Amino acid sequence: MTTEHSESSPLVRIRSLLPGLARAEQRVAKVVLDSPSTVARRSITEVAEAAGTSETTVTRFCKAIGVGGYPELRIALAADTARTEARADRDLGGEIAPEDDLKTVVGKVTFADSRAVEETADQLDIDVLSKVVDAIAGARRVDVYGVGASAFVAADLQQKLHRIGRTCFAWNDTHIMLTSAAVLTGEDVAVAISHTGATTDTVEALRVARLHGATTVALTNYPTSPIADMADHVLTTAARETTFRSGATASRIAQLTVVDCLFIGIAQRHMDQSITALDATRDAVSAHRMETRHDGRRKPRDIGK
């Protein structure tokens, strides 16, 4: 476990590892996630009883999420609770109720989005990120796979890399993803984006890319999901999707944060080339922007000259 990962919120780690835990361990996780401040004050026996399991299972759960043992979990939860209480005036909660007025909805959405960005940054493994930056910066070609909302994130990465002169393609059709992956080589990189890490189309495309020698990268919220098994490098986000937020809202913001970090890192590897390419692409579209004054009004154009 890296330093960056070990310092992240234990709740973030629990949510990301939840699908891969044993059923009894998942019950312990639910008790912790439902009331972390309460668990921080409880004995291991009380937590085991609340989860309907044994103290041994609680200890096994602690090891599975990387905190060593129950005393360490209590300390981590207490520290996380203190951080949460320090920003309690902002924390409106993630669940959006049908009776919430629009002002409350705006508050909940913006808080959840900002929290997703902060928690993603806190737990992002910088060593893995650096390896992915190096791989993409030196690649002959980069292919990005994503379906549904992840397809928009894939397109954003493609657009950013094209702007600095890197050859990149984003695909969201299953057949095209698979045929793209089949022609990649050891000089190429394949990036698969999936919040759940269980989207069969994306997992299969990454598997084929790996089979043909490409360096494979997964961007997912769940590091033990099926897509991670197909990846040489796994980048993780930390986003919570709830009842009204299951349409890839906070998860998309978190994914875009990682994409921005990748883009800047890659641009730094080829700074002079990147600046030249950015200037050229900016000039290429400048004629398609209206000139405006500081007050926002359009400047008059000379007609017929």
CSV table of C-alpha atoms in Angstrom, one decimal:
chain,number,residue,atom,x,y,z
A,1,MET,CA,0.0,0.0,0.0
A,2,THR,CA,1.4,3.4,-0.9
A,3,THR,CA,1.6,6.3,1.4
A,4,GLU,CA,-1.0,8.2,-0.6
A,5,HIS,CA,-3.4,5.4,-0.4
A,6,SER,CA,-2.8,4.7,3.3
A,7,GLU,CA,-3.6,8.3,4.2
A,8,SER,CA,-6.9,8.4,2.4
A,9,SER,CA,-10.2,8.2,4.2
A,10,PRO,CA,-11.0,4.6,5.4
A,11,LEU,CA,-14.6,5.1,4.2
A,12,VAL,CA,-13.3,5.8,0.7
A,13,ARG,CA,-11.3,2.5,0.8
A,14,ILE,CA,-14.3,0.6,2.2
A,15,ARG,CA,-16.6,1.8,-0.5
A,16,SER,CA,-14.1,1.0,-3.3
A,17,LEU,CA,-13.4,-2.5,-1.9
A,18,LEU,CA,-17.0,-3.4,-1.0
A,19,PRO,CA,-17.9,-5.5,-4.0
A,20,GLY,CA,-14.9,-7.8,-3.5
A,21,LEU,CA,-15.5,-8.5,0.2
A,22,ALA,CA,-16.9,-11.7,1.5
A,23,ARG,CA,-20.6,-11.5,2.4
A,24,ALA,CA,-20.0,-11.4,6.2
A,25,GLU,CA,-17.4,-8.7,5.7
A,26,GLN,CA,-19.8,-6.7,3.7
A,27,ARG,CA,-22.2,-6.7,6.7
A,28,VAL,CA,-19.4,-5.3,8.8
A,29,ALA,CA,-18.7,-2.7,6.1
A,30,LYS,CA,-22.4,-1.6,6.1
A,31,VAL,CA,-22.3,-1.1,9.9
A,32,VAL,CA,-19.1,1.1,9.5
A,33,LEU,CA,-20.4,3.1,6.6
A,34,ASP,CA,-23.8,3.7,8.2
A,35,SER,CA,-22.3,5.3,11.3
A,36,PRO,CA,-18.5,5.6,11.3
A,37,SER,CA,-18.6,7.9,14.3
A,38,THR,CA,-20.5,5.3,16.4
A,39,VAL,CA,-18.1,2.5,15.4
A,40,ALA,CA,-15.2,4.7,16.4
A,41,ARG,CA,-16.6,4.5,20.0
A,42,ARG,CA,-17.7,0.8,20.0
A,43,SER,CA,-15.8,-2.3,21.0
A,44,ILE,CA,-15.0,-5.0,18.5
A,45,THR,CA,-17.6,-7.2,20.2
A,46,GLU,CA,-20.4,-4.6,19.7
A,47,VAL,CA,-19.5,-4.1,16.1
A,48,ALA,CA,-19.5,-7.9,15.5
A,49,GLU,CA,-23.0,-8.2,17.1
A,50,ALA,CA,-24.3,-5.3,15.1
A,51,ALA,CA,-23.2,-7.0,11.9
A,52,GLY,CA,-24.4,-10.4,13.0
A,53,THR,CA,-21.0,-11.9,12.7
A,54,SER,CA,-17.9,-12.8,14.7
A,55,GLU,CA,-15.0,-10.8,16.1
A,56,THR,CA,-12.7,-12.8,13.8
A,57,THR,CA,-14.7,-11.6,10.8
A,58,VAL,CA,-14.3,-8.0,12.0
A,59,THR,CA,-10.6,-8.4,12.3
A,60,ARG,CA,-10.5,-10.0,8.8
A,61,PHE,CA,-12.5,-7.1,7.4
A,62,CYS,CA,-9.9,-4.7,8.9
A,63,LYS,CA,-7.1,-6.5,7.2
A,64,ALA,CA,-9.0,-6.6,3.9
A,65,ILE,CA,-9.3,-2.8,3.8
A,66,GLY,CA,-5.7,-2.3,4.8
A,67,VAL,CA,-5.9,-0.9,8.4
A,68,GLY,CA,-4.2,-3.8,10.2
A,69,GLY,CA,-6.7,-4.4,13.0
A,70,TYR,CA,-9.7,-3.1,14.8
A,71,PRO,CA,-7.8,-0.5,17.1
A,72,GLU,CA,-6.3,1.0,13.9
A,73,LEU,CA,-9.8,1.1,12.3
A,74,ARG,CA,-11.2,3.0,15.3
A,75,ILE,CA,-8.4,5.6,15.2
A,76,ALA,CA,-8.8,6.1,11.5
A,77,LEU,CA,-12.6,6.5,11.8
A,78,ALA,CA,-12.2,8.9,14.7
A,79,ALA,CA,-9.8,11.0,12.6
A,80,ASP,CA,-12.1,10.9,9.6
A,81,THR,CA,-15.1,11.9,11.8
A,82,ALA,CA,-13.2,14.9,13.0
A,83,ARG,CA,-12.5,16.0,9.5
A,84,THR,CA,-16.1,15.5,8.6
A,85,GLU,CA,-17.3,17.5,11.5
A,86,ALA,CA,-14.9,20.3,10.7
A,87,ARG,CA,-16.8,20.8,7.4
A,88,ALA,CA,-20.3,20.0,8.8
A,89,ASP,CA,-21.7,23.3,7.7
A,90,ARG,CA,-21.1,22.2,4.1
A,91,ASP,CA,-22.1,18.6,4.4
A,92,LEU,CA,-25.7,18.3,3.1
A,93,GLY,CA,-25.5,14.6,2.5
A,94,GLY,CA,-25.6,12.7,-0.8
A,95,GLU,CA,-29.1,11.4,-0.9
A,96,ILE,CA,-31.6,13.7,-2.8
A,97,ALA,CA,-35.1,13.3,-1.6
A,98,PRO,CA,-38.2,13.9,-3.9
A,99,GLU,CA,-39.4,16.7,-1.6
A,100,ASP,CA,-36.0,18.6,-1.7
A,101,ASP,CA,-36.4,22.1,-3.2
A,102,LEU,CA,-34.1,23.2,-6.0
A,103,LYS,CA,-31.8,25.2,-3.7
A,104,THR,CA,-31.2,22.1,-1.6
A,105,VAL,CA,-30.7,20.0,-4.7
A,106,VAL,CA,-28.0,22.4,-5.9
A,107,GLY,CA,-26.3,22.3,-2.5
A,108,LYS,CA,-26.3,18.5,-2.4
A,109,VAL,CA,-25.1,18.1,-5.9
A,110,THR,CA,-22.2,20.6,-5.7
A,111,PHE,CA,-21.1,19.3,-2.3
A,112,ALA,CA,-21.1,15.7,-3.6
A,113,ASP,CA,-19.2,16.7,-6.7
A,114,SER,CA,-16.6,18.7,-4.8
A,115,ARG,CA,-16.2,15.8,-2.3
A,116,ALA,CA,-15.7,13.3,-5.1
A,117,VAL,CA,-12.9,15.5,-6.5
A,118,GLU,CA,-11.2,15.9,-3.1
A,119,GLU,CA,-11.5,12.2,-2.1
A,120,THR,CA,-10.3,11.1,-5.5
A,121,ALA,CA,-7.2,13.3,-5.2
A,122,ASP,CA,-6.6,12.1,-1.6
A,123,GLN,CA,-6.5,8.4,-2.6
A,124,LEU,CA,-5.0,8.7,-6.1
A,125,ASP,CA,-1.8,6.6,-6.3
A,126,ILE,CA,0.9,9.0,-7.6
A,127,ASP,CA,3.3,6.2,-8.4
A,128,VAL,CA,0.7,4.5,-10.6
A,129,LEU,CA,-0.3,7.8,-12.2
A,130,SER,CA,3.4,8.5,-13.0
A,131,LYS,CA,3.8,5.1,-14.7
A,132,VAL,CA,0.6,5.8,-16.8
A,133,VAL,CA,1.9,9.2,-17.8
A,134,ASP,CA,5.2,7.7,-18.9
A,135,ALA,CA,3.5,5.0,-20.9
A,136,ILE,CA,1.1,7.4,-22.7
A,137,ALA,CA,3.8,10.0,-23.3
A,138,GLY,CA,6.0,7.3,-25.0
A,139,ALA,CA,3.2,5.5,-26.9
A,140,ARG,CA,2.9,5.3,-30.6
A,141,ARG,CA,-0.9,5.4,-30.2
A,142,VAL,CA,-3.5,5.5,-27.4
A,143,ASP,CA,-6.9,3.9,-27.7
A,144,VAL,CA,-9.5,4.8,-25.0
A,145,TYR,CA,-12.6,2.6,-24.3
A,146,GLY,CA,-15.8,3.6,-22.5
A,147,VAL,CA,-19.5,3.2,-23.0
A,148,GLY,CA,-22.5,5.2,-21.6
A,149,ALA,CA,-21.4,8.1,-19.5
A,150,SER,CA,-17.8,6.8,-19.5
A,151,ALA,CA,-17.7,7.4,-23.3
A,152,PHE,CA,-17.9,11.2,-22.7
A,153,VAL,CA,-14.9,10.9,-20.4
A,154,ALA,CA,-13.0,8.9,-23.0
A,155,ALA,CA,-13.8,11.5,-25.6
A,156,ASP,CA,-12.5,14.2,-23.3
A,157,LEU,CA,-9.2,12.4,-22.9
A,158,GLN,CA,-9.0,11.9,-26.7
A,159,GLN,CA,-9.6,15.6,-27.3
A,160,LYS,CA,-7.0,16.7,-24.8
A,161,LEU,CA,-4.3,14.4,-26.1
A,162,HIS,CA,-5.0,15.4,-29.7
A,163,ARG,CA,-4.6,19.0,-28.8
A,164,ILE,CA,-1.0,18.3,-27.8
A,165,GLY,CA,-0.2,16.2,-30.8
A,166,ARG,CA,-0.6,12.7,-29.3
A,167,THR,CA,-2.3,10.1,-31.5
A,168,CYS,CA,-5.4,9.0,-29.6
A,169,PHE,CA,-8.8,7.5,-30.5
A,170,ALA,CA,-11.8,7.1,-28.3
A,171,TRP,CA,-14.3,4.3,-29.0
A,172,ASN,CA,-17.7,3.5,-27.5
A,173,ASP,CA,-19.0,0.8,-30.0
A,174,THR,CA,-18.3,-2.7,-28.9
A,175,HIS,CA,-17.3,-4.0,-32.3
A,176,ILE,CA,-15.1,-1.1,-33.0
A,177,MET,CA,-13.5,-1.3,-29.6
A,178,LEU,CA,-12.6,-4.9,-30.2
A,179,THR,CA,-11.3,-4.4,-33.7
A,180,SER,CA,-9.3,-1.4,-32.4
A,181,ALA,CA,-7.8,-3.5,-29.6
A,182,ALA,CA,-6.9,-6.3,-32.0
A,183,VAL,CA,-4.5,-4.1,-34.0
A,184,LEU,CA,-2.6,-2.6,-31.0
A,185,THR,CA,1.0,-3.6,-30.4
A,186,GLY,CA,3.5,-3.3,-27.6
A,187,GLU,CA,4.1,0.3,-28.6
A,188,ASP,CA,0.6,1.3,-27.8
A,189,VAL,CA,-1.5,2.0,-24.7
A,190,ALA,CA,-5.2,1.0,-24.1
A,191,VAL,CA,-7.2,2.9,-21.5
A,192,ALA,CA,-10.5,1.5,-20.3
A,193,ILE,CA,-12.9,3.7,-18.3
A,194,SER,CA,-15.7,2.2,-16.2
A,195,HIS,CA,-17.0,3.4,-12.9
A,196,THR,CA,-18.1,-0.1,-11.8
A,197,GLY,CA,-15.3,-1.9,-13.5
A,198,ALA,CA,-17.8,-4.5,-14.6
A,199,THR,CA,-19.0,-3.3,-18.0
A,200,THR,CA,-18.5,-6.3,-20.1
A,201,ASP,CA,-17.8,-4.4,-23.4
A,202,THR,CA,-15.0,-2.4,-21.9
A,203,VAL,CA,-13.5,-5.3,-19.9
A,204,GLU,CA,-13.4,-7.4,-23.1
A,205,ALA,CA,-11.8,-4.6,-25.1
A,206,LEU,CA,-9.1,-4.2,-22.6
A,207,ARG,CA,-8.5,-8.0,-22.5
A,208,VAL,CA,-8.0,-8.1,-26.2
A,209,ALA,CA,-5.7,-5.1,-26.1
A,210,ARG,CA,-3.6,-6.8,-23.5
A,211,LEU,CA,-3.5,-10.0,-25.4
A,212,HIS,CA,-1.9,-8.2,-28.3
A,213,GLY,CA,0.8,-6.7,-26.2
A,214,ALA,CA,-0.5,-3.1,-25.5
A,215,THR,CA,0.1,-1.5,-22.1
A,216,THR,CA,-3.3,-1.6,-20.4
A,217,VAL,CA,-4.8,1.0,-18.0
A,218,ALA,CA,-8.1,0.9,-16.1
A,219,LEU,CA,-9.8,3.9,-14.6
A,220,THR,CA,-12.4,2.7,-12.2
A,221,ASN,CA,-14.0,3.3,-8.7
A,222,TYR,CA,-13.4,-0.3,-7.7
A,223,PRO,CA,-9.8,-1.6,-7.7
A,224,THR,CA,-10.9,-5.2,-7.2
A,225,SER,CA,-13.4,-5.2,-10.1
A,226,PRO,CA,-13.1,-7.4,-13.2
A,227,ILE,CA,-11.5,-4.6,-15.3
A,228,ALA,CA,-8.6,-4.4,-12.9
A,229,ASP,CA,-7.6,-8.0,-13.7
A,230,MET,CA,-7.1,-6.9,-17.3
A,231,ALA,CA,-5.0,-3.8,-16.5
A,232,ASP,CA,-1.2,-3.3,-16.0
A,233,HIS,CA,-2.0,-0.1,-14.2
A,234,VAL,CA,-5.2,0.7,-12.2
A,235,LEU,CA,-6.2,4.4,-11.5
A,236,THR,CA,-9.0,4.8,-9.0
A,237,THR,CA,-11.7,7.4,-8.4
A,238,ALA,CA,-13.6,7.9,-5.2
A,239,ALA,CA,-17.2,8.8,-6.1
A,240,ARG,CA,-20.5,7.8,-4.4
A,241,GLU,CA,-23.6,7.3,-6.6
A,242,THR,CA,-26.9,7.3,-4.7
A,243,THR,CA,-30.6,7.1,-5.6
A,244,PHE,CA,-30.9,10.1,-7.8
A,245,ARG,CA,-27.2,10.2,-8.7
A,246,SER,CA,-26.9,6.9,-10.3
A,247,GLY,CA,-26.6,8.4,-13.8
A,248,ALA,CA,-22.9,8.9,-13.6
A,249,THR,CA,-22.8,12.4,-12.0
A,250,ALA,CA,-20.2,12.5,-9.3
A,251,SER,CA,-18.4,9.5,-10.9
A,252,ARG,CA,-18.0,11.5,-14.1
A,253,ILE,CA,-16.5,14.5,-12.3
A,254,ALA,CA,-14.1,12.2,-10.5
A,255,GLN,CA,-13.0,10.5,-13.7
A,256,LEU,CA,-12.5,13.9,-15.4
A,257,THR,CA,-10.3,14.9,-12.5
A,258,VAL,CA,-8.0,12.0,-13.2
A,259,VAL,CA,-8.1,12.7,-16.9
A,260,ASP,CA,-7.0,16.3,-16.3
A,261,CYS,CA,-4.1,15.1,-14.1
A,262,LEU,CA,-3.0,12.6,-16.8
A,263,PHE,CA,-3.2,15.3,-19.5
A,264,ILE,CA,-1.0,17.8,-17.6
A,265,GLY,CA,1.5,15.1,-16.7
A,266,ILE,CA,1.8,14.0,-20.3
A,267,ALA,CA,2.0,17.6,-21.6
A,268,GLN,CA,4.9,18.2,-19.2
A,269,ARG,CA,6.8,15.3,-20.7
A,270,HIS,CA,6.8,17.1,-24.1
A,271,MET,CA,6.6,20.7,-22.9
A,272,ASP,CA,7.9,22.5,-26.0
A,273,GLN,CA,5.9,20.3,-28.4
A,274,SER,CA,2.8,20.6,-26.2
A,275,ILE,CA,2.9,24.4,-26.1
A,276,THR,CA,3.5,24.6,-29.9
A,277,ALA,CA,0.6,22.2,-30.5
A,278,LEU,CA,-1.7,24.1,-28.1
A,279,ASP,CA,-0.9,27.4,-29.8
A,280,ALA,CA,-1.6,25.9,-33.2
A,281,THR,CA,-4.9,24.3,-32.2
A,282,ARG,CA,-6.0,27.6,-30.5
A,283,ASP,CA,-5.1,29.6,-33.7
A,284,ALA,CA,-7.0,27.0,-35.9
A,285,VAL,CA,-10.3,27.7,-34.2
A,286,SER,CA,-9.9,31.4,-33.3
A,287,ALA,CA,-11.7,32.5,-36.5
A,288,HIS,CA,-14.8,30.6,-35.2
A,289,ARG,CA,-15.1,32.7,-32.0
A,290,MET,CA,-16.9,36.0,-31.8
A,291,GLU,CA,-14.9,38.9,-30.5
A,292,THR,CA,-16.3,40.3,-27.3
A,293,ARG,CA,-15.7,43.3,-25.2
A,294,HIS,CA,-15.1,43.2,-21.4
A,295,ASP,CA,-18.8,44.0,-20.8
A,296,GLY,CA,-19.7,40.9,-22.7
A,297,ARG,CA,-21.1,42.7,-25.8
A,298,ARG,CA,-20.0,41.7,-29.3
A,299,LYS,CA,-17.5,43.9,-30.9
A,300,PRO,CA,-18.6,45.4,-34.3
A,301,ARG,CA,-17.2,43.7,-37.3
A,302,ASP,CA,-16.1,45.4,-40.5
A,303,ILE,CA,-18.4,44.2,-43.3
A,304,GLY,CA,-17.5,44.0,-46.9
A,305,LYS,CA,-13.8,44.9,-46.5
